[in-house]
Short mmCIF file of C-alpha atoms in Angstrom, two decimals:
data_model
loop_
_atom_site.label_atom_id
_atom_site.label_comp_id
_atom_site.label_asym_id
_atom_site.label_seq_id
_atom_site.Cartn_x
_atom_site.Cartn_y
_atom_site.Cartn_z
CA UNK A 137 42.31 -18.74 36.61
CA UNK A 138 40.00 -16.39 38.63
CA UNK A 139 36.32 -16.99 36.34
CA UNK A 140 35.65 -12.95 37.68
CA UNK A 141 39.08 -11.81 36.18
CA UNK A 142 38.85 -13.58 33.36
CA UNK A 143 35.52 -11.83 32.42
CA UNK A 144 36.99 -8.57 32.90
CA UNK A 145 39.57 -8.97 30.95
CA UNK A 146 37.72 -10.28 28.29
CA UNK A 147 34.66 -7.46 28.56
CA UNK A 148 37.74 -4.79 28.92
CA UNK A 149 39.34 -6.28 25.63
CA UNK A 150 35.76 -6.31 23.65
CA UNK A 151 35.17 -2.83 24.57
CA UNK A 152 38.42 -1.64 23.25
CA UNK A 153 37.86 -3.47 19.63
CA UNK A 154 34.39 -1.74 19.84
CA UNK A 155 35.07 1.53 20.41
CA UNK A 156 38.99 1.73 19.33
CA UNK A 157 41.02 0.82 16.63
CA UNK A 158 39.39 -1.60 14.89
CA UNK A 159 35.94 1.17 14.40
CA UNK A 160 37.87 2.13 11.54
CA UNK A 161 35.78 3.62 8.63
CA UNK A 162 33.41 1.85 6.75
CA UNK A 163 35.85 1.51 3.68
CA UNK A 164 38.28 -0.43 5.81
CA UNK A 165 35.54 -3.09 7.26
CA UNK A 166 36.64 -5.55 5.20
CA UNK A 167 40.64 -5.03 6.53
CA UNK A 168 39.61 -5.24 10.19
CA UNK A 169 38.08 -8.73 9.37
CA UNK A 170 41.19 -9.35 7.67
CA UNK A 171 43.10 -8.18 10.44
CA UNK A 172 41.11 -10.12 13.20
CA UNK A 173 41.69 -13.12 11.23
CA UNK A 174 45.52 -12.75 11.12
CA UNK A 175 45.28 -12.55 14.95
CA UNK A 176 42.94 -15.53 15.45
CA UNK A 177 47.17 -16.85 14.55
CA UNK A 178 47.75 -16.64 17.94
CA UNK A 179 46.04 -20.51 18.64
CA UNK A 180 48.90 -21.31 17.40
CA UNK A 181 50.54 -20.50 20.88
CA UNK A 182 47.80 -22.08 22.50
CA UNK A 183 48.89 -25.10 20.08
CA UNK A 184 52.32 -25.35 21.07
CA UNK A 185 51.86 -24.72 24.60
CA UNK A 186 49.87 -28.09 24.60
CA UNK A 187 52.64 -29.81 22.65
CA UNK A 188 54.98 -28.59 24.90
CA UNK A 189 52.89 -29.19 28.07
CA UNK A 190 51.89 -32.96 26.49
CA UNK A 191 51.66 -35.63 29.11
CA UNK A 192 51.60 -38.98 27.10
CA UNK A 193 51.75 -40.25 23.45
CA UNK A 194 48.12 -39.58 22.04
CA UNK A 195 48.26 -35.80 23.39
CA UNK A 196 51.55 -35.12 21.86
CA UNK A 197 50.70 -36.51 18.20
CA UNK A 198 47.48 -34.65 18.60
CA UNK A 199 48.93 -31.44 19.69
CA UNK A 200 51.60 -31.70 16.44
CA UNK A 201 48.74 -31.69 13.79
CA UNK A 202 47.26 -28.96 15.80
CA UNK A 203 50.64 -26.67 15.64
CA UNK A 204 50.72 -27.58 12.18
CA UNK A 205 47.16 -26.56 11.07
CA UNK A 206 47.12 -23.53 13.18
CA UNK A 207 50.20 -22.34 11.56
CA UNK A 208 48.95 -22.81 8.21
CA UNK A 209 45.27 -20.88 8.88
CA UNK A 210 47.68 -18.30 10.82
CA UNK A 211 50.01 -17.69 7.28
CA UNK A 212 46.73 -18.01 5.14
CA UNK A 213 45.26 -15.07 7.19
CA UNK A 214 48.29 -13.15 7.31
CA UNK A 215 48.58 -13.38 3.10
CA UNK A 216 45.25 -12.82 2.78
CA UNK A 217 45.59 -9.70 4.80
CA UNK A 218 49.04 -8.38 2.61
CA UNK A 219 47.08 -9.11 -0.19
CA UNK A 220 44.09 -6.61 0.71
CA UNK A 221 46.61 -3.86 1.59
CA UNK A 222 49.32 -4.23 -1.64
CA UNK A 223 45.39 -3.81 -3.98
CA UNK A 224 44.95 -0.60 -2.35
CA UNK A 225 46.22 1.98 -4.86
CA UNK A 226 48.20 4.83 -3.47
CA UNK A 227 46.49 7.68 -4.77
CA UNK A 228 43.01 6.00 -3.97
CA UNK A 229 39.98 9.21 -2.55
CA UNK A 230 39.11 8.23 0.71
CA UNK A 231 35.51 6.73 0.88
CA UNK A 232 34.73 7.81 4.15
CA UNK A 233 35.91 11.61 3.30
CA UNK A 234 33.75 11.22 0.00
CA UNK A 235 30.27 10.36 1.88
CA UNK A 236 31.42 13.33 4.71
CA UNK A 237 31.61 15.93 1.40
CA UNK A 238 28.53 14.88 -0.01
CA UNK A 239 26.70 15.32 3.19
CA UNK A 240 28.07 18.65 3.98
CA UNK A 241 26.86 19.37 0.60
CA UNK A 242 22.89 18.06 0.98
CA UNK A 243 23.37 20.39 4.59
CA UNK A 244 24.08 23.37 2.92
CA UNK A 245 21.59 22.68 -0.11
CA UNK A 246 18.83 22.39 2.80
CA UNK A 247 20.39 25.69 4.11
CA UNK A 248 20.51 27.83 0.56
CA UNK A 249 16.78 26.41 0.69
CA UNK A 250 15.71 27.64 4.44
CA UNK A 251 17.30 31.14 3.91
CA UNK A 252 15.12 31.01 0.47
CA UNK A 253 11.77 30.27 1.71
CA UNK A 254 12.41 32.73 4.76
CA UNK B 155 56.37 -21.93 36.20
CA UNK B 156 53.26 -22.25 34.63
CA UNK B 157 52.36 -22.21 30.78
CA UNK B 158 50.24 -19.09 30.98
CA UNK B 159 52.88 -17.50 32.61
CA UNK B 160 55.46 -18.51 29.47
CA UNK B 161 52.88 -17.41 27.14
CA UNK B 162 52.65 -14.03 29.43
CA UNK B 163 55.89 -12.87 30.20
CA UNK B 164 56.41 -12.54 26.43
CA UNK B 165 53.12 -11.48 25.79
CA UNK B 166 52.80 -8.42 27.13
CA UNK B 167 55.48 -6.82 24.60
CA UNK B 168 53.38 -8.61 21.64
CA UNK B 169 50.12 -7.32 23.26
CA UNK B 170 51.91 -3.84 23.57
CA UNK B 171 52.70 -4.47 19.46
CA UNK B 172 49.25 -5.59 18.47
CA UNK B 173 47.72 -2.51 20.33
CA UNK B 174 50.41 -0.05 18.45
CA UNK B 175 49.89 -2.00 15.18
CA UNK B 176 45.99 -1.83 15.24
CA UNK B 177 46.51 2.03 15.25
CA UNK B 178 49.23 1.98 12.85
CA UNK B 179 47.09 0.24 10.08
CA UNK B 180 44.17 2.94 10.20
CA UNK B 181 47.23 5.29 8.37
CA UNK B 182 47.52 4.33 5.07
CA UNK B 183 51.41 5.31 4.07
CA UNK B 184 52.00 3.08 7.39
CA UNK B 185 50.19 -0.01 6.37
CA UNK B 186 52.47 -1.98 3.98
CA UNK B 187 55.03 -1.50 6.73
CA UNK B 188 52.96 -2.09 9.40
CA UNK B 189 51.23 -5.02 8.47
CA UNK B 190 54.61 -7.36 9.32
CA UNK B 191 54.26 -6.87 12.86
CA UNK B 192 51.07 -8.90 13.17
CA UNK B 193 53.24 -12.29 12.32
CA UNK B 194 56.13 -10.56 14.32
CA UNK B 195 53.65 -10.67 17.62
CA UNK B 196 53.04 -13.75 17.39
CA UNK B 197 56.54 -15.11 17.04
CA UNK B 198 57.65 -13.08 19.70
CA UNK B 199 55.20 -15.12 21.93
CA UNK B 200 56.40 -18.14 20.53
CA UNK B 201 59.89 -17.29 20.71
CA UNK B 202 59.21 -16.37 24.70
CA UNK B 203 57.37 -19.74 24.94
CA UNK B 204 59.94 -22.30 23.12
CA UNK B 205 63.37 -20.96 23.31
CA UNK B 206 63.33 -21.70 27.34
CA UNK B 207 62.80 -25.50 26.51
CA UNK B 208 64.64 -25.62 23.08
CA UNK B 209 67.98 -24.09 24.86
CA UNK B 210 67.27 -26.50 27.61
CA UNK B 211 66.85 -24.50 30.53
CA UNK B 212 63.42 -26.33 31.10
CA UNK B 213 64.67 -30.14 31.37
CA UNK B 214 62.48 -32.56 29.37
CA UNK B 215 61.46 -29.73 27.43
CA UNK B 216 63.77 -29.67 24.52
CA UNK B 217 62.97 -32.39 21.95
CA UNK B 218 59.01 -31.36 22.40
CA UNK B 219 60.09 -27.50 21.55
CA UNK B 220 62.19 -28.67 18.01
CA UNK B 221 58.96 -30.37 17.06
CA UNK B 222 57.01 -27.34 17.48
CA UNK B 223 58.99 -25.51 15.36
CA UNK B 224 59.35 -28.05 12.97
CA UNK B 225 55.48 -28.28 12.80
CA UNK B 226 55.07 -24.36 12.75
CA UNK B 227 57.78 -24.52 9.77
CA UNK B 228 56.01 -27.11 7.47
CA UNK B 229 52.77 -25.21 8.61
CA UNK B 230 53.56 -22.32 7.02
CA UNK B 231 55.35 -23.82 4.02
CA UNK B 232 51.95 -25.35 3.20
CA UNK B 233 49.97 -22.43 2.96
CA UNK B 234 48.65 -21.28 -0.22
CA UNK B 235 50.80 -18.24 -1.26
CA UNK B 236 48.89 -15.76 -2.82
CA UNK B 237 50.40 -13.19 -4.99
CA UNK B 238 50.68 -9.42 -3.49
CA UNK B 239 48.84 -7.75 -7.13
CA UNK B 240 47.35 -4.03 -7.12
CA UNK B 241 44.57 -5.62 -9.80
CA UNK B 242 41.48 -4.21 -9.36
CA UNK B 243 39.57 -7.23 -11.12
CA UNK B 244 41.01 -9.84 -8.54
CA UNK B 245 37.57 -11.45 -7.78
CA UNK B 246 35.47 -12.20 -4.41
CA UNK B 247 35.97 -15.64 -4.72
CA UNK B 248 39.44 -15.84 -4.24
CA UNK B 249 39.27 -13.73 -0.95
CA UNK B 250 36.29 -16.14 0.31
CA UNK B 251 38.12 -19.65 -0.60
CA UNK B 252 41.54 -18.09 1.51
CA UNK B 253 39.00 -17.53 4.22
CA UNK B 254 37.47 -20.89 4.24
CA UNK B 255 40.85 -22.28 4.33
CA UNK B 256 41.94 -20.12 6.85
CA UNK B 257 38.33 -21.75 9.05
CA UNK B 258 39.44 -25.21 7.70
CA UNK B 259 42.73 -24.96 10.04
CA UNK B 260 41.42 -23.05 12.76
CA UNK B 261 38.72 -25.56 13.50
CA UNK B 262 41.17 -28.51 13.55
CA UNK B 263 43.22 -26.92 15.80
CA UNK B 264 40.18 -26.06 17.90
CA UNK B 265 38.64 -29.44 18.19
CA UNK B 266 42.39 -30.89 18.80
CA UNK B 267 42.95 -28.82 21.51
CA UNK B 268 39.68 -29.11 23.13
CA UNK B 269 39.92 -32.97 22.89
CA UNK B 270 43.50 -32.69 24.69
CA UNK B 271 41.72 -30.58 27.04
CA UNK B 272 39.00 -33.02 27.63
CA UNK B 273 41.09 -35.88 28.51
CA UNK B 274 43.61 -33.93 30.32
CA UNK B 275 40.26 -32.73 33.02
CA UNK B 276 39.07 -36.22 32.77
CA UNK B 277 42.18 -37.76 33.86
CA UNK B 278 44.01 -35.40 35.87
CA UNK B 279 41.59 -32.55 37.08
CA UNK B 280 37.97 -32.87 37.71
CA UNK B 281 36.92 -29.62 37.20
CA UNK B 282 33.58 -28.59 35.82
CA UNK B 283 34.88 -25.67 34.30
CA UNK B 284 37.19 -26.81 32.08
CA UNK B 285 35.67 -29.49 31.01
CA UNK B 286 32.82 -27.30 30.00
CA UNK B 287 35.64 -25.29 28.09
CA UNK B 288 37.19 -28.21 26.37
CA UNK B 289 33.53 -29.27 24.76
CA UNK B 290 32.71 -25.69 24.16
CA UNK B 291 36.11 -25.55 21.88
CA UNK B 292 35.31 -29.08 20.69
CA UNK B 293 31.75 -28.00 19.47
CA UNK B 294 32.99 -24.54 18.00
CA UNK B 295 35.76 -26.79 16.30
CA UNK B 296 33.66 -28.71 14.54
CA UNK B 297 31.48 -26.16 13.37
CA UNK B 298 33.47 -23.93 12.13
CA UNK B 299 36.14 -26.95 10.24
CA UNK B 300 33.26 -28.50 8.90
CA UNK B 301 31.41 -24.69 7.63
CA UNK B 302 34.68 -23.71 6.32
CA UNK B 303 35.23 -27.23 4.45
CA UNK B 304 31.64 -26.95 2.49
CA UNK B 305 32.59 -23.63 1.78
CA UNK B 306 35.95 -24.09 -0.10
CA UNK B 307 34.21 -27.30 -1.40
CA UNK B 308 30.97 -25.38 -3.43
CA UNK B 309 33.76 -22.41 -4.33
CA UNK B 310 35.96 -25.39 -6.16
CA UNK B 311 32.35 -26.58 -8.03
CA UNK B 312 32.78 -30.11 -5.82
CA UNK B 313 29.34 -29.54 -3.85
CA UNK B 314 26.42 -27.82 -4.98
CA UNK B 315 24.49 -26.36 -2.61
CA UNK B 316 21.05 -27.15 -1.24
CA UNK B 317 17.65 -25.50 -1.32
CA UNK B 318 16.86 -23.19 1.27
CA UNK B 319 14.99 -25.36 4.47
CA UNK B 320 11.75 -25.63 4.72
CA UNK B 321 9.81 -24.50 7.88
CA UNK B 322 10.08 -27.97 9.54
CA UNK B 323 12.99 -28.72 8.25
CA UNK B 324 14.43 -25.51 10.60
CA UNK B 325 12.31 -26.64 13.06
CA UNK B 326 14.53 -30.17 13.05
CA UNK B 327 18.11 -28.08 13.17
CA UNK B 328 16.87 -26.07 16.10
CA UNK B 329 15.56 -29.91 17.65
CA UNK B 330 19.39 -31.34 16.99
CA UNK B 331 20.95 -28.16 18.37
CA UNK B 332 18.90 -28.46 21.51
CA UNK B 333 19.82 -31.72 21.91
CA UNK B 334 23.49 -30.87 21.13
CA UNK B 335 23.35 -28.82 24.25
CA UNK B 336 21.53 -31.23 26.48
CA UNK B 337 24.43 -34.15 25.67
CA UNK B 338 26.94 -31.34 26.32
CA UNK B 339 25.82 -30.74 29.79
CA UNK B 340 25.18 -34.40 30.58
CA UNK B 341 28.91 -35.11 29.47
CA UNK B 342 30.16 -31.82 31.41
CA UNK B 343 28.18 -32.85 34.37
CA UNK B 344 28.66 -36.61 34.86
CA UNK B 345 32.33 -37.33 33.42
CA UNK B 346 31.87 -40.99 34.43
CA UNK B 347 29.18 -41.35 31.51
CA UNK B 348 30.49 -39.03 29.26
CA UNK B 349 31.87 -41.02 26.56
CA UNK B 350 29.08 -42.50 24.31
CA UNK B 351 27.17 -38.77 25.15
CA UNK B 352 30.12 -37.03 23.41
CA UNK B 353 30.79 -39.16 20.58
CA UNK B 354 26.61 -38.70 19.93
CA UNK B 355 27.19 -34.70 20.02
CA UNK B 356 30.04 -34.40 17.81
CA UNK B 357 28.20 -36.97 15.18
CA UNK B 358 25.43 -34.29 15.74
CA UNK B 359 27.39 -31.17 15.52
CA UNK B 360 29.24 -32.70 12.33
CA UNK B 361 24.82 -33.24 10.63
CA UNK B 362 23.94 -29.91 12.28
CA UNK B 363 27.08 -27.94 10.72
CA UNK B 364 27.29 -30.17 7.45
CA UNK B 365 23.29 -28.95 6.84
CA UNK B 366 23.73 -25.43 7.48
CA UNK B 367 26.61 -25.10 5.70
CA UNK B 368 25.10 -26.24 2.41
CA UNK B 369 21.91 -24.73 2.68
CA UNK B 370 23.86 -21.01 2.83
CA UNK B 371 23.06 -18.49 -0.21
CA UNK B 372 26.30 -18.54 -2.07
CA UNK B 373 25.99 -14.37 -1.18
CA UNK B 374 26.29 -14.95 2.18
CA UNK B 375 29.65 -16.96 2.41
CA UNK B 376 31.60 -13.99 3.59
CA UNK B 377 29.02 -12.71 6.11
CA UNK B 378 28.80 -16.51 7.97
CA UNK B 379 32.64 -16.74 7.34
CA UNK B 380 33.05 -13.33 9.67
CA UNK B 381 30.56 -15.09 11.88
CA UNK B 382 32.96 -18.06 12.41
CA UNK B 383 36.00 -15.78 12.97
CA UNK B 384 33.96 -14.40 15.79
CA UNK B 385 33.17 -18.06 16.98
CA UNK B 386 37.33 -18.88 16.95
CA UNK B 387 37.79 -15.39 18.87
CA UNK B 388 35.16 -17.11 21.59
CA UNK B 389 37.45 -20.52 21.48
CA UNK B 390 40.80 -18.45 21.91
CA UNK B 391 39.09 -16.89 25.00
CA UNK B 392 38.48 -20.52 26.42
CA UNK B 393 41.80 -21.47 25.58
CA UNK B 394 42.92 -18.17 27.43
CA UNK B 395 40.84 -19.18 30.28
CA UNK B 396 42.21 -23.22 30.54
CA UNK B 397 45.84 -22.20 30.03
CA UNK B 398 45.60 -19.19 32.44
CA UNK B 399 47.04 -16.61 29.92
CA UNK B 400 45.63 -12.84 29.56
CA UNK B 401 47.45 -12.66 26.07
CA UNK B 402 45.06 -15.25 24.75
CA UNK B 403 42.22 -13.77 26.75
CA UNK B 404 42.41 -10.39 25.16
CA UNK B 405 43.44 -11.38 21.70
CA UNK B 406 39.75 -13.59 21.91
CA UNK B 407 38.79 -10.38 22.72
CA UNK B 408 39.74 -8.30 19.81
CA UNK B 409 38.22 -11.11 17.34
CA UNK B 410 35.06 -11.38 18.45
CA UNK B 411 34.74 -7.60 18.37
CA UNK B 412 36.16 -7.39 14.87
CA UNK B 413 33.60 -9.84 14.16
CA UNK B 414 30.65 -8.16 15.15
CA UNK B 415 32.18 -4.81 13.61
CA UNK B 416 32.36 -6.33 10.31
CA UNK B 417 28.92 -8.56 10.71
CA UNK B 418 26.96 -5.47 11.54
CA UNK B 419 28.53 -2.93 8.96
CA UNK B 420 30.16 -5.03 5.80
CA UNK B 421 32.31 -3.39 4.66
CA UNK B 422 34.13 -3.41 1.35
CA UNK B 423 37.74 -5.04 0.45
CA UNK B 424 40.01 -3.00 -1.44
CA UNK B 425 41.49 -6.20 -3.35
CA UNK B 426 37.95 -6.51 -5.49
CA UNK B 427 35.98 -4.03 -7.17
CA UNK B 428 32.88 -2.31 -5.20
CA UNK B 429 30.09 -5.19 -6.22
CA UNK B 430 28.32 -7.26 -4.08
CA UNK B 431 29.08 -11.50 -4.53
CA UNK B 432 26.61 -12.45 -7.54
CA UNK B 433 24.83 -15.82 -7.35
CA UNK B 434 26.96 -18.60 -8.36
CA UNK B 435 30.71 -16.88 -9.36
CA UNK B 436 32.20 -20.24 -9.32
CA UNK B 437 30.25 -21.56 -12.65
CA UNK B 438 31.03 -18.53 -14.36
CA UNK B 439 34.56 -19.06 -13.63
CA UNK B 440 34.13 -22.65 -15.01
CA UNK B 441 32.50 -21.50 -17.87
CA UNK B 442 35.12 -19.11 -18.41
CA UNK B 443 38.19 -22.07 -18.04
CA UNK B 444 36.31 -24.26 -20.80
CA UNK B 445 35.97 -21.29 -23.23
CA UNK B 446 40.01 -20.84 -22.96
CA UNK B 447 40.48 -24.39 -22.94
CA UNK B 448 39.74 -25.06 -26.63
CA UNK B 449 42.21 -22.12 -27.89
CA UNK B 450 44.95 -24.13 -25.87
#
């Protein structure tokens, strides 16, 4: 593969887990690492295409316990990640909406305050 | 046709799903449903990659294919199922021993695969690249296996862990890591000598890992753990690179930016209540096993 395409892809793909969906709010931090770890599951293609692309005897063996532990991490992650969403209670206040109320309430304290002194 | 181009053709629809489902989960009535098609990607990339050879329209290919699945199968089956619970109370720990096991397999798979890809460059390509790839995974690997291994071992009460390192002491780790890197490029460099300077970096990368890993404050587990997610994001990106797949490229991608997002902002789980990891949780939970003991 093309080293210059590869780097664009990679610094196009970093960029959008920056900036996009995974900047969720700070309450949900802990879910996006959950969420990146469910997709670190995808070595376990990378596993099997080296089983399946195995040229002799020691890569294939090798390549099997590979598929095998990959697949394993790949369900641990994904439980781990069902587990963090099925403990969020349904009528749970929104963190993020919490710390945006009390702000707008210390900005219009410092307001009430300015129009006093003035 | 190439392997990239197997793991490709499907990939693009599970790329396509990953993108959709990564804006799905920010909604929270859309989670629980959500959530499925993370697993779903990847066995649609799977799917695209072994039904070719298991219905034998790639000759050769079919035996190899049933033993993938039949590795993927008892994979899964041996994966600690935890319970789906809306309990408040369920504890740090817990959450931090799933993530060391998830390291545990990750870095196995790593180092496998980058010791396939090392003697695949030695013996068939002679490419600098990939070779430098292959150690890169095989280094990463071991790092992150052996981190996650301590980990899950001082969570069960197995190891305790060390004092924090003295000044020199540091000074020593950065020495063996600098020397880690100068074996690396001597093997990636001359591949005719490269065997006895390998073996002496992973026996060095197994001290340097093993030490770090048991000098970490017990509150820190997490925050390294998320570290070493970002680390197997890096690894998925040179496995992306070797196999010539985008998929694997921009999923490497995502990690290591989830990675950072947690590592620079922390933020909390909704399966544990709002507290930060106290100093040693797993002899309080052992004290707490041999006060129920007795009543039993």
């Amino acid at each position: 593969m093309d080293p210059t395409i590869a780097a664009y892809v990679v610094l196009l793909a970093l960029a959008l887990g920056l900036t996009g969906a995974l900047r969720a709010e700070r309450e949900h931090c802990g879910r996006g690492l959950l969420i990146v770890t469910t997709l670190t599951g995808f070595l376990v293609v990378a596993a099997v295409s080296a089983l399946l692309t195995a040229q002799s005897a020691l890569e294939l063996v090798l390549s099997t316990v590979a598929v095998f532990f990959a697949a394993q991490a790949a369900a641990t992650a994904f439980l781990l990640l069902r587990q963090e969403i099925q403990a969020e209670p349904a009528d749970e206040l929104d963190e993020q909406e919490l710390l945006d109320d009390e702000i707008r309430e210390q900005q219009m304290t410092h307001e009430g305050a300015g129009k006093e002194v003035s | 046709m190439g392997i990239g181009l197997m793991i490709d053709n499907a990939g693009w629809f599970a790329l396509g799903l990953v993108l959709i489902t990564l804006s799905a989960l920010t909604h929270p009535e859309r989670r629980r449903v959500w959530m499925w098609a993370l697993p779903l990607a990847i066995l649609v990339v799977l799917a695209g990659g072994l039904f070719p050879g298991a219905a034998g329209d790639i000759p050769g290919m079919g035996w190899k294919a049933w033993l993938a699945i039949a590795a993927v199968a008892f994979g899964v089956a041996a994966a600690p199922w935890y319970q789906k619970s809306r309990d408040q109370e369920t504890r740090l720990i817990d959450l931090v021993r799933g993530a060391a096991i998830v390291l545990i397999g990750s870095g196995i798979t790593i180092t496998l695969l980058g010791m396939i890809g090392w003697e695949q460059t030695t013996l068939y390509t002679r490419a600098w690249d990939l070779r430098l790839a292959a150690l890169i995974g095989i280094f990463i690997g071991v790092w992150t296996g052996l981190t996650g291994l301590i980990h899950w071992m001082r969570l069960k009460g197995t190891l305790r862990a060390s004092q924090p390192g003295s000044r020199n002491q540091r000074l020593a780790q950065w020495a063996v890591l600098a020397i880690i890197v100068v074996l690396g490029i001597i093997a990636v460099l001359y591949p005719d000598m490269a065997t006895a300077p390998l073996v002496l970096m992973i026996v060095l990368a197994i001290e340097w890992a093993a030490l770090g890993a048991l000098q970490q404050p017990h509150e820190d587990l997490l925050h390294i753990q998320a570290r070493h997610v970002g680390l197997i994001g890096v690894a998925i990106i040179t496995l992306g690179y070797v196999q010539s797949s985008l998929l694997l490229l921009v999923i490497g991608g995502l990690v290591v930016a989830g990675s950072i997002h947690f590592v620079r902002r922390q933020g909390a789980f909704c399966q544990i209540s709002r507290r930060t990891f106290y100093a040693d949780e797993t002899q309080e939970a052992r004290v707490a096993d041999s006060e129920e003991s007795p009543r039993s």
